[in-house]
Short mmCIF file of C-alpha atoms in Angstrom, two decimals:
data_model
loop_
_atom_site.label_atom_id
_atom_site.label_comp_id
_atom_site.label_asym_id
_atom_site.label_seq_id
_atom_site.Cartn_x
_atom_site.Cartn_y
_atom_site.Cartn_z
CA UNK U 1 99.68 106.64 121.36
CA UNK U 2 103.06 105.19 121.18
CA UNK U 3 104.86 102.57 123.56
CA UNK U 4 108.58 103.59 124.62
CA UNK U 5 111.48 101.75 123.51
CA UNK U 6 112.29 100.42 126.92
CA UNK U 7 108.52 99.49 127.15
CA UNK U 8 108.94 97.50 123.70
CA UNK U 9 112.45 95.88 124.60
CA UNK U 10 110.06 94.21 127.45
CA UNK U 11 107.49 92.70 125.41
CA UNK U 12 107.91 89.02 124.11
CA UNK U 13 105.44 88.95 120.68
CA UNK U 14 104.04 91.73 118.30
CA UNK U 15 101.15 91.22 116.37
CA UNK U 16 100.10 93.34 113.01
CA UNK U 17 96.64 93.12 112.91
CA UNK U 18 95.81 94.02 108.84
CA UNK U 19 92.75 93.83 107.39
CA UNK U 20 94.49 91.61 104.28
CA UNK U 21 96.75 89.84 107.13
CA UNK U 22 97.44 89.27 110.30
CA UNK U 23 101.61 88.68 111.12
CA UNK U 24 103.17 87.81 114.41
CA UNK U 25 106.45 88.19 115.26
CA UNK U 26 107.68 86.49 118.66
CA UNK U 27 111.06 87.87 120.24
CA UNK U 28 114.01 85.89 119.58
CA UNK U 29 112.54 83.35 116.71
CA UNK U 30 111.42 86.19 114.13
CA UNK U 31 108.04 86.25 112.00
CA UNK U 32 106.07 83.14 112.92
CA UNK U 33 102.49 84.09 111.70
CA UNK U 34 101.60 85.66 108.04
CA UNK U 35 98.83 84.55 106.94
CA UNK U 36 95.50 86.20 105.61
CA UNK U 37 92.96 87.57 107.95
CA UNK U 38 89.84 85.49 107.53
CA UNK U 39 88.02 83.09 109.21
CA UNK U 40 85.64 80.02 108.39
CA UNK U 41 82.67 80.22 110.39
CA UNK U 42 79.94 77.19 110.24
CA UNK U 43 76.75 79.91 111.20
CA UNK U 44 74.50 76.58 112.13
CA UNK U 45 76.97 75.28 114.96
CA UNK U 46 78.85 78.54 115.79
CA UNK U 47 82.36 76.15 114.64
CA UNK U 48 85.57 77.32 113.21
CA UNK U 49 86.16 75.55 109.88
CA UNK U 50 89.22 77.37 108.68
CA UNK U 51 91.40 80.35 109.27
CA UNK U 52 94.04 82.22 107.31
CA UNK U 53 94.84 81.09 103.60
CA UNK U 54 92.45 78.42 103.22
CA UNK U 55 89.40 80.25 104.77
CA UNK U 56 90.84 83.08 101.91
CA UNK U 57 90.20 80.37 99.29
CA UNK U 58 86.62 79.47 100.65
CA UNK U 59 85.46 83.20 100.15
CA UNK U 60 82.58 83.11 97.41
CA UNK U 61 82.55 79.24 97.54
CA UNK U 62 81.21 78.14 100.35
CA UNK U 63 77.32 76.45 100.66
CA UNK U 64 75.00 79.17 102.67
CA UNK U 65 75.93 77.57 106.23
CA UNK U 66 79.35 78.35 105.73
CA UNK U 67 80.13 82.77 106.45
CA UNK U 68 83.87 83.44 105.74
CA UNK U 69 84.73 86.69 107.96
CA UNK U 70 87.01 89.14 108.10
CA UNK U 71 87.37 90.28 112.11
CA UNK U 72 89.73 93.12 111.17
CA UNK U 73 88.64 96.31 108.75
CA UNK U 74 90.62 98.76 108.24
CA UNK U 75 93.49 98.14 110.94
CA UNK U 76 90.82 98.30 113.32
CA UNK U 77 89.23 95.09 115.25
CA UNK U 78 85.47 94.62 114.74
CA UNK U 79 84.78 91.30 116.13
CA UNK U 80 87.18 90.83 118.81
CA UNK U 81 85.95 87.41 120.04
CA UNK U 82 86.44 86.24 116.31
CA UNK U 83 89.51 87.87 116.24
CA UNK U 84 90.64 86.10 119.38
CA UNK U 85 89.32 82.71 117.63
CA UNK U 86 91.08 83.33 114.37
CA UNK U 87 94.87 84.41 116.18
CA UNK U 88 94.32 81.38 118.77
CA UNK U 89 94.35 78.78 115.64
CA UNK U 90 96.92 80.58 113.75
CA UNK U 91 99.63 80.50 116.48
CA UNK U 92 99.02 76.85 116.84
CA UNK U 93 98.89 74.58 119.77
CA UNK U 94 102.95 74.58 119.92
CA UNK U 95 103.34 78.36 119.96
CA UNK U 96 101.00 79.33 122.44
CA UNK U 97 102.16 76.18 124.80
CA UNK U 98 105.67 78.25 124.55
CA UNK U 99 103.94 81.54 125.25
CA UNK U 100 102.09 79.99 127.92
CA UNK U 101 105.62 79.85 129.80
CA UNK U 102 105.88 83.43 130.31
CA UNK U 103 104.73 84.25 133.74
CA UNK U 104 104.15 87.71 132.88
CA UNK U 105 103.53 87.69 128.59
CA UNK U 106 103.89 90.86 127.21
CA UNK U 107 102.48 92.28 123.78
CA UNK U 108 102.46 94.60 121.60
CA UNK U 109 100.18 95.89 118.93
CA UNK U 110 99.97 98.28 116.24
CA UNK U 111 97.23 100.60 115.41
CA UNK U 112 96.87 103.09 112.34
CA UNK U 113 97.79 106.60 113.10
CA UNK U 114 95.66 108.95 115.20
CA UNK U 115 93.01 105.82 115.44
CA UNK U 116 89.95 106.54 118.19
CA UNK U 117 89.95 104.73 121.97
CA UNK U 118 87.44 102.40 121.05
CA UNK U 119 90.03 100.85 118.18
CA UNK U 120 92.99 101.35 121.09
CA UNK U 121 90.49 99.24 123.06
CA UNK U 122 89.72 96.60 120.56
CA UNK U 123 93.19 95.70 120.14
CA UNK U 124 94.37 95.91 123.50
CA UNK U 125 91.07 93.53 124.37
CA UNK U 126 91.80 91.09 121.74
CA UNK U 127 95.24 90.29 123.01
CA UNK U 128 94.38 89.75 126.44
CA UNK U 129 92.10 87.44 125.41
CA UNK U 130 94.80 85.48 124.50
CA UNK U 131 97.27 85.52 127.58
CA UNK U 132 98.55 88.75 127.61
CA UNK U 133 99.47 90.54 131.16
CA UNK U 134 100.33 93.76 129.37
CA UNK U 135 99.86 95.29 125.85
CA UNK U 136 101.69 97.73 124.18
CA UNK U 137 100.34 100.21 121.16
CA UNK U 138 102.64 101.02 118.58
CA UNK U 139 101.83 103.47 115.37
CA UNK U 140 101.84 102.21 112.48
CA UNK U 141 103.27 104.56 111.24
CA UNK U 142 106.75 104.35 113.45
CA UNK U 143 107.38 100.63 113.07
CA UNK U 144 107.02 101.04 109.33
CA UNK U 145 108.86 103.29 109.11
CA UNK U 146 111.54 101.77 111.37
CA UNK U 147 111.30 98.32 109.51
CA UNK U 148 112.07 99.41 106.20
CA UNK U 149 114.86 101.02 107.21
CA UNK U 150 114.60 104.81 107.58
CA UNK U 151 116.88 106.88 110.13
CA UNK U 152 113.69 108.04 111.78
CA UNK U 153 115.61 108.99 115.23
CA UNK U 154 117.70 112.00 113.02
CA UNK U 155 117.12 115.17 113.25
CA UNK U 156 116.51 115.02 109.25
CA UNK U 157 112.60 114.12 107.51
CA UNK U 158 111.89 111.02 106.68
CA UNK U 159 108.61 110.63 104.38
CA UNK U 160 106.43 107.25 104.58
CA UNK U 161 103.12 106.58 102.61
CA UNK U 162 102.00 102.79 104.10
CA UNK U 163 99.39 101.78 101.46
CA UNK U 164 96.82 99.17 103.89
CA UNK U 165 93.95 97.39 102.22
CA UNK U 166 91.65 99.52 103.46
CA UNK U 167 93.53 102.85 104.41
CA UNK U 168 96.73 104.63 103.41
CA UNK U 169 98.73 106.76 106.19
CA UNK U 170 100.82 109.25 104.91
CA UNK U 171 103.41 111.04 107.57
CA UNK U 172 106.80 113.24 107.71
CA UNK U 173 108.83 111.77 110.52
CA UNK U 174 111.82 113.81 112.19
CA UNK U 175 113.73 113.11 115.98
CA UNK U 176 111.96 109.14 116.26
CA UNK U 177 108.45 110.98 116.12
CA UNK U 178 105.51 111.85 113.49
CA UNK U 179 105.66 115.53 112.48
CA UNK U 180 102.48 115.71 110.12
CA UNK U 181 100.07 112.91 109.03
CA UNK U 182 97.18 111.86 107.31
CA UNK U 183 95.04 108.94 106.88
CA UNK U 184 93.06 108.21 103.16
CA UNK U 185 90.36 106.02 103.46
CA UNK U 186 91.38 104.44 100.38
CA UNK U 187 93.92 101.14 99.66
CA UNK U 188 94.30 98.21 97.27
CA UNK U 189 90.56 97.17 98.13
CA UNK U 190 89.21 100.37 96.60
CA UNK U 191 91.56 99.84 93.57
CA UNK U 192 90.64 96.24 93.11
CA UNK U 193 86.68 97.87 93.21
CA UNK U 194 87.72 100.77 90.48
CA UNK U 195 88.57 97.93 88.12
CA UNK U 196 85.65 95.75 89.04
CA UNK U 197 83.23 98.40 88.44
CA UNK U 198 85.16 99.44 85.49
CA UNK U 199 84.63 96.34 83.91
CA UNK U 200 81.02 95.21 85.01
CA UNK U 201 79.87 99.12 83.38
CA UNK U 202 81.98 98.93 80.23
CA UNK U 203 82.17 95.17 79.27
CA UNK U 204 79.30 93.43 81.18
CA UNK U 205 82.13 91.02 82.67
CA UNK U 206 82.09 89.74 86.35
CA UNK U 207 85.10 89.10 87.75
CA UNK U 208 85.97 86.02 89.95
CA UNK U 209 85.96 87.54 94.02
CA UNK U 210 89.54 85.38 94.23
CA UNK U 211 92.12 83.78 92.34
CA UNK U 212 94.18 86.25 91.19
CA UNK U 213 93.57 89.74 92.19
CA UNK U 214 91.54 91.87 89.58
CA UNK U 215 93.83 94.39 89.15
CA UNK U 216 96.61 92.08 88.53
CA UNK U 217 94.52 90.53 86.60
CA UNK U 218 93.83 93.95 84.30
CA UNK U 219 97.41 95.02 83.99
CA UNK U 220 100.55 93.36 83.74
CA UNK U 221 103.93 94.72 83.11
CA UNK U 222 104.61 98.30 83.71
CA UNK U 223 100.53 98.51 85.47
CA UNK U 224 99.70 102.39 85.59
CA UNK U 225 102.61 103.42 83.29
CA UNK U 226 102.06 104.30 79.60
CA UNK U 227 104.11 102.04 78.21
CA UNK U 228 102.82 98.85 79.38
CA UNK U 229 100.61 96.74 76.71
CA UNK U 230 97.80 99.10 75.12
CA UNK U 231 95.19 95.82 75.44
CA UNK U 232 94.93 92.72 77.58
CA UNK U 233 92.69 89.80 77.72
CA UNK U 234 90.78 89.45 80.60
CA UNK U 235 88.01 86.07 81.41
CA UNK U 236 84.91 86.25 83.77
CA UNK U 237 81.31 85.57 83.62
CA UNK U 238 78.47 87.15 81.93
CA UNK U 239 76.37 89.39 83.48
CA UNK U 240 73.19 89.19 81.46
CA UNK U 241 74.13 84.88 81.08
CA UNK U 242 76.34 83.82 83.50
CA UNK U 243 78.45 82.39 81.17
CA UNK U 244 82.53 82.10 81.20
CA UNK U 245 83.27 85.13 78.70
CA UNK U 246 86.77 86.58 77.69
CA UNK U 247 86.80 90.24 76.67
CA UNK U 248 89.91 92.74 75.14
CA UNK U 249 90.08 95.48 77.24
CA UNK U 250 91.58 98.54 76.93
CA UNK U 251 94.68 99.01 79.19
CA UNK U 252 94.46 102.96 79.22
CA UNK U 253 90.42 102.59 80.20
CA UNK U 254 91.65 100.80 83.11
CA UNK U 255 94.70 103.06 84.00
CA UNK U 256 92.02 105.83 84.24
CA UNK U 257 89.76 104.09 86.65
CA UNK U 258 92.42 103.47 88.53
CA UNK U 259 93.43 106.78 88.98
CA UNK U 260 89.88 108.18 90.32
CA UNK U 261 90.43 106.57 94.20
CA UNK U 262 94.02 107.36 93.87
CA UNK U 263 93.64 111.16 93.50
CA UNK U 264 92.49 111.24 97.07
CA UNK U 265 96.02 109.68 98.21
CA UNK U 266 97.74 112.54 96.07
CA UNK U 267 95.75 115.04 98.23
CA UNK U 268 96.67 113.50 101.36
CA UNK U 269 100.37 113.92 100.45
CA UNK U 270 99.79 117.39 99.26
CA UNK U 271 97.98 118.44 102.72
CA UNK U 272 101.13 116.48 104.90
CA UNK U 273 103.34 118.51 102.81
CA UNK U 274 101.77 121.95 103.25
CA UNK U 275 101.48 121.42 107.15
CA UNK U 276 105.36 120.08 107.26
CA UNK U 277 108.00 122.98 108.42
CA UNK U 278 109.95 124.24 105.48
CA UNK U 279 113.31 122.92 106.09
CA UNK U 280 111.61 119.73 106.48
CA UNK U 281 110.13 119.60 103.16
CA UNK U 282 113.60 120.55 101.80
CA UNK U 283 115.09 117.56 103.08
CA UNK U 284 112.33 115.38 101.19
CA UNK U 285 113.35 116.77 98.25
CA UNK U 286 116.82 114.58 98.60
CA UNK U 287 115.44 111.34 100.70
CA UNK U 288 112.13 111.32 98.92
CA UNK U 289 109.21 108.93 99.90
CA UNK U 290 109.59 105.58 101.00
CA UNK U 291 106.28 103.41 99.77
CA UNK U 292 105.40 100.40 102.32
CA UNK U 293 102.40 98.25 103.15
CA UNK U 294 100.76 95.18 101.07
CA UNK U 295 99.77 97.88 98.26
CA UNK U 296 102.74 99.17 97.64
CA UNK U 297 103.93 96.65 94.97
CA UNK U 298 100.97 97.97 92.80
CA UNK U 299 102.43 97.93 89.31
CA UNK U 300 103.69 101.74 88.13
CA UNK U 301 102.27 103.26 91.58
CA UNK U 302 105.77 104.14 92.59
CA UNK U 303 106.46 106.52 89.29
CA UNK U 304 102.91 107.96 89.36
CA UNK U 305 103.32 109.55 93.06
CA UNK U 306 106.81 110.43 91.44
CA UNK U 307 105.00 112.59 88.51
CA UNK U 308 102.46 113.75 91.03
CA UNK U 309 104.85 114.90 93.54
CA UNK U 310 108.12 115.93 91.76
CA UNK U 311 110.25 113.77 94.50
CA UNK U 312 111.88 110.84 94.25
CA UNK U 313 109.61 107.26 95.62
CA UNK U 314 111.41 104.36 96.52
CA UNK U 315 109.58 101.14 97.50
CA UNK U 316 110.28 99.45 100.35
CA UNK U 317 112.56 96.28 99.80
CA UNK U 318 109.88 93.71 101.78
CA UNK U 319 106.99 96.36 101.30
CA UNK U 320 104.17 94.09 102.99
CA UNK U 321 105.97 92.82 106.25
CA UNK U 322 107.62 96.32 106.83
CA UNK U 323 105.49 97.41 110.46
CA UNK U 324 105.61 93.80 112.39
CA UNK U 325 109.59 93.85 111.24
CA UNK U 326 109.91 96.98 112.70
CA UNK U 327 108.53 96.35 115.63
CA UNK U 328 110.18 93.23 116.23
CA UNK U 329 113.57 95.14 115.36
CA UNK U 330 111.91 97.39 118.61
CA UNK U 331 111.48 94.06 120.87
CA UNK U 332 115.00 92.75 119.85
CA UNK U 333 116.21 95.83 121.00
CA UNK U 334 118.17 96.64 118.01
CA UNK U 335 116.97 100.32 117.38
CA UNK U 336 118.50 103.21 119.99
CA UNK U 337 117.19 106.25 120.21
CA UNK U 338 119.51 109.62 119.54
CA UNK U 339 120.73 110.37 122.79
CA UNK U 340 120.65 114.73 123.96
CA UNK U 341 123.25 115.03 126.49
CA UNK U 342 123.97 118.98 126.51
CA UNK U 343 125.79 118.67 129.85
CA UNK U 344 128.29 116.13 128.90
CA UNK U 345 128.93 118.01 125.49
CA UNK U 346 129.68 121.17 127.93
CA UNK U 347 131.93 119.24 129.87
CA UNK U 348 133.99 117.64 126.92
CA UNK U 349 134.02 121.21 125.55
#
């Protein structure tokens, strides 16, 4: 379910509700909220202790009282009343005084492609919990797709894989709608897992749940590509001791576990390109595919859909801000849809 243009041009914030991070973009100040999706939660008194990047930093160091949560999996909201909790705190007292001005607040939302009611429901409840009169679902998919830039109102395709956390949407757009899509229940958490499991099996090493990320961690350089270093040093703890341990581990080992959750998101392109229309798919073969989403900036992912697929990739110059840009570019009013006037054309004729 998409929102209209004239719809969007009447709302006054958008809010990107990721399972990695929640953004919010408010209409004529630009992004005002990035910040992880997590909350503090003291489970004795019921209390928020943190949100956003230092509730991040408390995961896997926090005494038993203390739960960090994540009220957003998947795009979808889970706990809305935590997710109400977690966006009050992160807009801040000054923000939602000025939001509290609007007689009638608007908002608008976006939800992963082809998601069920209940998730339509769970973000529509979440921000009218906060305020909001009205609110406005936009596909992901679409305000990607419009933030980073493609002419997605043409009559030509425009191919968009946004790589989520926990999913990754894959769609042919054409004429400011979605052709063909798919959704892969796999993003950069499942990678992250390959290499964890990859290295608890193979080297009896734990890795540390933050810090760094584990993959980045694992490969450095050219990532998935062959020609990045054949061996890198990686420290964690123990299994079997618990002791701090450093290991050597073998680049193209890792590469390989990699690649196991990533064959699914090759299949998912594979199936949106079999159900796109011919001439379609021969416009692809100029524009190619444009890589968005938090995942995106995974090191050599760009040039192994490009081996997989035959067609030029191109990632996304600001990959992980891409949908809540483009649908602020939507409440700005700064994106016109083509206009089909047959009768004037007759006329001029």
């Amino acid at each position: 379910m998409t929102v209209s243009l004239e719809q969007l041009r009447r709302c006054h914030i958008a809010v990107d509700l990721g399972a990695a991070r929640t953004r919010v973009f408010v209409k004529g100040t630009g992004l005002a909220v990035d910040e992880p999706s997590a909350a503090a939660v003291n489970t004795r008194t019921g209390a928020l202790i943190a949100v956003g990047a230092l509730a991040e930093r408390m995961t896997g160091r926090t005494p038993d009282y203390i739960r960090v949560v994540r009220p957003v999996t998947g795009g979808t909201v889970v706990d809305i009343e935590m997710a109400q909790r977690m966006l009050r705190h992160l807009l801040g007292d000054k923000l939602r005084r000025q939001l509290r001005r609007k007689p009638r607040l608007r908002a608008a939302v976006s939800t992963p492609h082809d998601s069920d009611p209940l998730a339509q429901r769970a973000a529509i409840e979440t921000l009218l919990g906060l305020g909001a009169r009205r609110v406005e679902l936009v596909d992901t998919l679409i305000a990607a797709a419009v933030g980073c830039g493609l002419p997605v109102e043409q009559p030509t395709a425009s191919m968009i894989i946004v790589c989520g956390a926990a999913t990754t949407q894959v769609a042919v757009l054409s004429l400011g709608s979605i052709v063909t899509a798919q959704r892969v229940p796999v993003g950069g958490n499942a990678i992250d897992h390959a290499v964890v499991q990859h290295l608890r099996h193979h080297h009896e090493l734990m890795l540390p749940s933050q810090s760094v990320r584990p993959l980045q961690l694992a490969l450095r350089g050219t990532g998935l590509t062959a020609d990045g270093p054949s061996r890198t040093e990686i420290h964690g703890r123990d299994v079997a001791t618990g002791v701090a341990r450093t290991v050597i581990v073998d680049t193209a080992a890792v590469r390989d576990a990699i690649y196991t959750p990533l064959t699914s998101v090759i299949d998912g392109i594979g199936k949106v390109l079999r159900d796109c229309p011919p001439d379609l798919v021969a416009d692809l073969a100029d524009s190619g595919i444009m890589l968005v989403g938090g995942s995106a900036l995974l090191p050599g992912l760009d040039q192994m859909l490009h081996e997989a697929t035959g067609m030029p990739v191109v990632i996304a110059e600001r990959p992980d801000v891409c949908t809540v840009l483009g649908m602020g570019a939507m409440l700005d009013g700064r994106i016109r849809p083509m206009v089909l006037d047959p009768l004037a054309d007759a006329q001029g004729a």
